[in-house]
């Protein structure tokens, strides 16, 4: 993994976009409902959790992130020891993966320097900063650049892509082919040689997910709920055997 580590990010400084809000009146109206749920999102919020305003919309709440980490561990053969989080955000999932102690290497990729700085800071609060290799880069180009050093037989990809912003859908069935800015096909194309877990809207079109199954293999789809309501689903997709030509 030496090439893969060459653009590793050290502890990046928090920027003026990173906030720890303590008063509702400081919070923009459109994130006030998320801020009200701050302890469900990060139970250690009061220790100084930082977020950018945009990252409130996409962060995975801690109980869901912990359950996803538990399920990914259970569903993955022990021979796979490397986990790559393609869209680390403010750290909701990657912190839970590190706390699960299941992985010998965890690589967290995030393209926005302010957001990755929040994720690092938050991981430090949870005591797992050192367990994670931080990459401040575009995950698609990172995976391409490191395609020869990443061993698909040992690696699992986790991807929680943007779903298109806060009003991501009003449709009854979410169309993964028009998901913005990356369609399901674009994401699956870069990770299909490895087992992958895709964190997607709860109303995602299951027929589009089913098309990603290699041959006769099955895809597990799990709905993750909090207080009786689904927050998201995760599709656990087996690798496609790729020829090396
Ligand atoms: C839905 S959020 C991830 C939330 C994360 N799982 C959490 O719990 O905090 C998606 C993140 O992907 C980042 N992102 C978008 N495109 C990216 C790319 N091509 N490479 C790396 N990060 C990207 C965005 O900046 C955003 O922070």
Short mmCIF file of C-alpha atoms and ligand atoms in Angstrom, two decimals:
data_model
loop_
_atom_site.label_atom_id
_atom_site.label_comp_id
_atom_site.label_asym_id
_atom_site.label_seq_id
_atom_site.Cartn_x
_atom_site.Cartn_y
_atom_site.Cartn_z
CA UNK A 1 0.00 0.00 0.00
CA UNK A 2 2.98 2.34 -0.26
CA UNK A 3 1.61 4.22 -3.29
CA UNK A 4 -1.78 4.42 -1.66
CA UNK A 5 -0.30 6.13 1.34
CA UNK A 6 1.64 8.72 -0.62
CA UNK A 7 -1.11 11.34 -0.47
CA UNK A 8 -2.03 10.64 3.13
CA UNK A 9 -3.36 13.72 4.93
CA UNK A 10 -1.83 14.62 8.26
CA UNK A 11 -4.02 16.28 10.89
CA UNK A 12 -5.57 19.09 8.83
CA UNK A 13 -6.54 22.34 10.52
CA UNK A 14 -10.21 23.16 11.09
CA UNK A 15 -11.29 26.01 8.80
CA UNK A 16 -13.78 28.84 9.12
CA UNK A 17 -16.36 26.46 7.57
CA UNK A 18 -16.06 24.04 10.52
CA UNK A 19 -18.39 24.78 13.43
CA UNK A 20 -19.33 23.43 16.82
CA UNK A 21 -22.70 25.04 17.45
CA UNK A 22 -23.84 25.29 21.05
CA UNK A 23 -26.83 27.62 20.59
CA UNK A 24 -29.80 27.12 18.29
CA UNK A 25 -29.72 30.81 17.42
CA UNK A 26 -26.26 30.37 15.83
CA UNK A 27 -27.53 27.64 13.50
CA UNK A 28 -28.95 28.40 10.03
CA UNK A 29 -32.68 27.61 9.81
CA UNK A 30 -32.19 24.78 7.32
CA UNK A 31 -29.94 22.78 9.66
CA UNK A 32 -31.77 23.50 12.91
CA UNK A 33 -33.74 20.25 12.71
CA UNK A 34 -30.48 18.28 12.35
CA UNK A 35 -28.82 20.23 15.16
CA UNK A 36 -31.80 19.34 17.41
CA UNK A 37 -30.83 15.67 16.83
CA UNK A 38 -27.14 16.29 17.49
CA UNK A 39 -26.81 13.70 20.30
CA UNK A 40 -28.38 11.00 18.09
CA UNK A 41 -25.89 11.92 15.40
CA UNK A 42 -22.81 12.05 17.64
CA UNK A 43 -23.32 11.00 21.28
CA UNK A 44 -20.09 12.85 22.14
CA UNK A 45 -21.33 16.07 20.49
CA UNK A 46 -20.57 18.16 23.58
CA UNK A 47 -16.90 17.08 23.50
CA UNK A 48 -16.51 19.52 20.60
CA UNK A 49 -17.79 17.71 17.49
CA UNK A 50 -17.29 19.93 14.42
CA UNK A 51 -19.26 19.91 11.20
CA UNK A 52 -19.49 22.05 8.10
CA UNK A 53 -23.03 23.30 7.48
CA UNK A 54 -23.41 20.98 4.47
CA UNK A 55 -22.21 17.90 6.30
CA UNK A 56 -25.23 17.95 8.65
CA UNK A 57 -27.40 16.79 5.71
CA UNK A 58 -25.37 13.68 4.91
CA UNK A 59 -23.90 12.44 8.18
CA UNK A 60 -24.91 8.93 9.27
CA UNK A 61 -26.33 8.97 12.83
CA UNK A 62 -24.20 7.06 15.32
CA UNK A 63 -26.63 4.18 16.12
CA UNK A 64 -27.08 3.50 12.40
CA UNK A 65 -23.34 3.80 11.72
CA UNK A 66 -22.60 1.33 14.54
CA UNK A 67 -25.13 -1.18 13.21
CA UNK A 68 -23.79 -0.86 9.66
CA UNK A 69 -20.26 -1.44 11.02
CA UNK A 70 -21.47 -4.53 12.89
CA UNK A 71 -23.29 -5.92 9.84
CA UNK A 72 -20.38 -5.24 7.48
CA UNK A 73 -18.08 -7.13 9.87
CA UNK A 74 -20.49 -10.06 10.06
CA UNK A 75 -21.05 -10.25 6.29
CA UNK A 76 -17.38 -9.96 5.30
CA UNK A 77 -15.02 -12.95 5.25
CA UNK A 78 -12.14 -12.64 7.74
CA UNK A 79 -9.64 -12.65 4.83
CA UNK A 80 -10.74 -9.08 3.97
CA UNK A 81 -8.95 -6.72 6.30
CA UNK A 82 -8.82 -3.41 4.40
CA UNK A 83 -11.78 -1.04 4.35
CA UNK A 84 -11.96 2.00 2.07
CA UNK A 85 -14.62 4.64 2.80
CA UNK A 86 -14.99 6.52 -0.50
CA UNK A 87 -17.00 9.45 0.93
CA UNK A 88 -15.91 9.91 4.55
CA UNK A 89 -17.82 13.16 5.20
CA UNK A 90 -17.63 14.36 8.80
CA UNK A 91 -16.74 10.84 9.93
CA UNK A 92 -20.06 9.30 11.00
CA UNK A 93 -19.40 5.92 9.39
CA UNK A 94 -15.63 5.77 9.45
CA UNK A 95 -15.50 6.42 13.20
CA UNK A 96 -17.89 3.49 13.74
CA UNK A 97 -15.77 1.26 11.48
CA UNK A 98 -12.67 2.13 13.49
CA UNK A 99 -14.46 1.56 16.81
CA UNK A 100 -15.52 -1.92 15.61
CA UNK A 101 -11.80 -2.90 15.57
CA UNK A 102 -12.58 -5.30 12.72
CA UNK A 103 -10.18 -3.82 10.12
CA UNK A 104 -6.39 -3.77 10.07
CA UNK A 105 -6.42 -0.82 7.63
CA UNK A 106 -9.11 1.81 7.21
CA UNK A 107 -8.72 4.40 4.44
CA UNK A 108 -11.03 7.43 4.64
CA UNK A 109 -11.27 9.53 1.47
CA UNK A 110 -12.91 12.95 1.43
CA UNK A 111 -12.38 15.61 -1.20
CA UNK A 112 -13.39 18.69 0.82
CA UNK A 113 -10.49 19.85 3.06
CA UNK A 114 -12.85 21.46 5.60
CA UNK A 115 -14.99 18.33 5.86
CA UNK A 116 -12.04 15.95 6.24
CA UNK A 117 -10.64 18.29 8.93
CA UNK A 118 -13.94 17.90 10.80
CA UNK A 119 -13.80 14.10 10.36
CA UNK A 120 -10.25 13.96 11.73
CA UNK A 121 -11.15 16.18 14.66
CA UNK A 122 -14.26 14.08 15.39
CA UNK A 123 -12.30 10.82 15.09
CA UNK A 124 -9.84 12.23 17.61
CA UNK A 125 -12.71 12.86 20.05
CA UNK A 126 -13.70 9.18 19.68
CA UNK A 127 -10.05 8.12 20.12
CA UNK A 128 -9.68 6.58 16.65
CA UNK A 129 -7.82 9.25 14.64
CA UNK A 130 -4.63 7.15 14.50
CA UNK A 131 -6.43 4.05 13.29
CA UNK A 132 -7.48 5.73 10.07
CA UNK A 133 -5.43 6.62 6.99
CA UNK A 134 -6.80 9.96 5.81
CA UNK A 135 -6.87 10.88 2.13
CA UNK A 136 -7.90 14.36 1.03
CA UNK A 137 -8.64 13.57 -2.60
CA UNK A 138 -11.29 12.68 -5.14
CA UNK A 139 -12.10 9.04 -4.41
CA UNK A 140 -12.55 8.09 -8.07
CA UNK A 141 -9.12 9.36 -9.05
CA UNK A 142 -7.60 7.91 -5.85
CA UNK A 143 -8.93 4.43 -6.67
CA UNK A 144 -7.71 4.72 -10.25
CA UNK A 145 -4.23 5.96 -9.22
CA UNK A 146 -3.88 3.15 -6.68
CA UNK A 147 -5.50 0.36 -8.67
CA UNK A 148 -2.32 -1.69 -8.77
CA UNK A 149 -1.57 -1.41 -5.04
CA UNK A 150 -5.09 -2.13 -3.77
CA UNK A 151 -5.61 -5.87 -3.37
CA UNK A 152 -9.27 -6.66 -4.24
CA UNK A 153 -9.09 -10.01 -2.43
CA UNK A 154 -8.43 -8.17 0.85
CA UNK A 155 -10.42 -4.97 0.37
CA UNK A 156 -14.00 -3.89 0.95
CA UNK A 157 -15.42 -0.57 -0.25
CA UNK A 158 -17.97 1.42 1.72
CA UNK A 159 -19.66 4.25 -0.17
CA UNK A 160 -22.14 6.76 1.22
CA UNK A 161 -22.35 9.14 -1.73
CA UNK A 162 -24.22 12.44 -1.77
CA UNK A 163 -27.87 11.78 -2.65
CA UNK A 164 -28.43 15.16 -4.26
CA UNK A 165 -28.85 17.54 -1.32
CA UNK A 166 -31.46 17.93 1.43
CA UNK A 167 -34.51 17.82 -0.84
CA UNK A 168 -32.98 14.82 -2.60
CA UNK A 169 -36.28 13.34 -3.67
CA UNK A 170 -39.98 13.71 -3.62
CA UNK A 171 -40.41 10.61 -5.80
CA UNK A 172 -41.85 7.48 -4.22
CA UNK A 173 -39.03 5.43 -5.73
CA UNK A 174 -35.56 7.00 -5.81
CA UNK A 175 -33.91 6.68 -9.22
CA UNK A 176 -30.30 5.59 -8.60
CA UNK A 177 -29.43 6.11 -12.27
CA UNK A 178 -30.02 9.86 -11.98
CA UNK A 179 -28.60 10.22 -8.46
CA UNK A 180 -26.43 13.38 -8.40
CA UNK A 181 -23.58 13.97 -8.73
CA UNK A 182 -22.73 10.26 -9.13
CA UNK A 183 -25.07 7.59 -10.46
CA UNK A 184 -25.07 4.11 -8.97
CA UNK A 185 -23.39 2.85 -12.14
CA UNK A 186 -20.49 5.31 -11.82
CA UNK A 187 -19.90 4.22 -8.24
CA UNK A 188 -20.33 0.52 -8.92
CA UNK A 189 -17.95 0.75 -11.89
CA UNK A 190 -15.02 1.74 -9.67
CA UNK A 191 -15.70 -0.74 -6.88
CA UNK A 192 -17.21 -3.75 -8.65
CA UNK A 193 -13.97 -5.75 -8.44
CA UNK A 194 -14.27 -5.65 -4.64
CA UNK A 195 -17.03 -6.47 -2.17
CA UNK A 196 -18.88 -3.25 -1.53
CA UNK A 197 -21.50 -1.76 0.75
CA UNK A 198 -23.50 1.15 -0.68
CA UNK A 199 -25.40 3.44 1.72
CA UNK A 200 -28.40 4.67 -0.25
CA UNK A 201 -31.80 6.36 0.15
CA UNK A 202 -34.37 4.13 1.84
CA UNK A 203 -36.68 4.37 -1.19
CA UNK A 204 -33.98 3.36 -3.71
CA UNK A 205 -35.16 1.38 -6.72
CA UNK A 206 -34.40 -2.24 -5.77
CA UNK A 207 -34.53 -3.35 -9.41
CA UNK A 208 -31.58 -1.05 -10.16
CA UNK A 209 -29.67 -2.50 -7.19
CA UNK A 210 -30.49 -6.09 -8.25
CA UNK A 211 -28.85 -5.44 -11.65
CA UNK A 212 -25.50 -5.03 -9.87
CA UNK A 213 -25.45 -8.65 -8.67
CA UNK A 214 -22.65 -10.70 -10.19
CA UNK A 215 -24.12 -13.75 -11.99
CA UNK A 216 -26.45 -15.74 -9.77
CA UNK A 217 -25.13 -14.20 -6.54
CA UNK A 218 -27.40 -12.39 -4.14
CA UNK A 219 -27.25 -8.85 -2.84
CA UNK A 220 -28.30 -8.31 0.78
CA UNK A 221 -30.30 -5.13 1.25
CA UNK A 222 -30.82 -3.96 4.82
CA UNK A 223 -33.04 -1.07 5.94
CA UNK A 224 -31.64 0.84 8.93
CA UNK A 225 -34.23 2.39 11.23
CA UNK A 226 -34.22 4.78 14.15
CA UNK A 227 -37.29 5.30 16.28
CA UNK A 228 -39.36 3.21 13.91
CA UNK A 229 -38.46 5.07 10.72
CA UNK A 230 -36.00 3.96 8.06
CA UNK A 231 -33.04 6.32 7.62
CA UNK A 232 -31.36 4.56 4.72
CA UNK A 233 -30.65 1.19 3.21
CA UNK A 234 -27.33 -0.52 2.63
CA UNK A 235 -26.80 -2.83 -0.33
CA UNK A 236 -24.06 -5.39 0.36
CA UNK A 237 -22.75 -6.30 -3.08
CA UNK A 238 -20.32 -9.17 -3.77
CA UNK A 239 -17.31 -8.53 -6.01
CA UNK A 240 -17.39 -9.33 -9.69
CA UNK A 241 -14.44 -11.47 -10.75
CA UNK A 242 -12.49 -9.18 -13.11
CA UNK A 243 -9.95 -10.47 -15.59
CA UNK A 244 -6.59 -8.69 -15.40
CA UNK A 245 -6.42 -7.74 -19.13
C1 LIG B 1 -23.18 11.81 2.33
S1 LIG B 1 -21.67 12.53 2.74
C2 LIG B 1 -20.85 11.24 3.63
C3 LIG B 1 -21.26 11.17 5.06
C4 LIG B 1 -20.45 10.23 5.93
N1 LIG B 1 -20.74 8.86 5.65
C5 LIG B 1 -20.70 10.56 7.39
O1 LIG B 1 -21.38 9.74 8.05
O2 LIG B 1 -20.26 11.61 7.85
C6 LIG B 1 -20.81 12.53 1.22
C7 LIG B 1 -19.44 13.16 1.25
O3 LIG B 1 -18.75 12.83 0.05
C8 LIG B 1 -17.88 13.89 -0.27
N2 LIG B 1 -17.56 13.70 -1.70
C9 LIG B 1 -18.34 13.99 -2.77
N3 LIG B 1 -17.71 13.62 -3.90
C10 LIG B 1 -16.52 13.07 -3.54
C11 LIG B 1 -15.45 12.50 -4.26
N4 LIG B 1 -15.49 12.39 -5.59
N5 LIG B 1 -14.39 12.05 -3.57
C12 LIG B 1 -14.33 12.14 -2.22
N6 LIG B 1 -15.32 12.69 -1.47
C13 LIG B 1 -16.41 13.14 -2.13
C14 LIG B 1 -18.68 15.13 0.04
O4 LIG B 1 -17.80 16.24 0.23
C15 LIG B 1 -19.42 14.68 1.32
O5 LIG B 1 -18.69 15.09 2.46
#
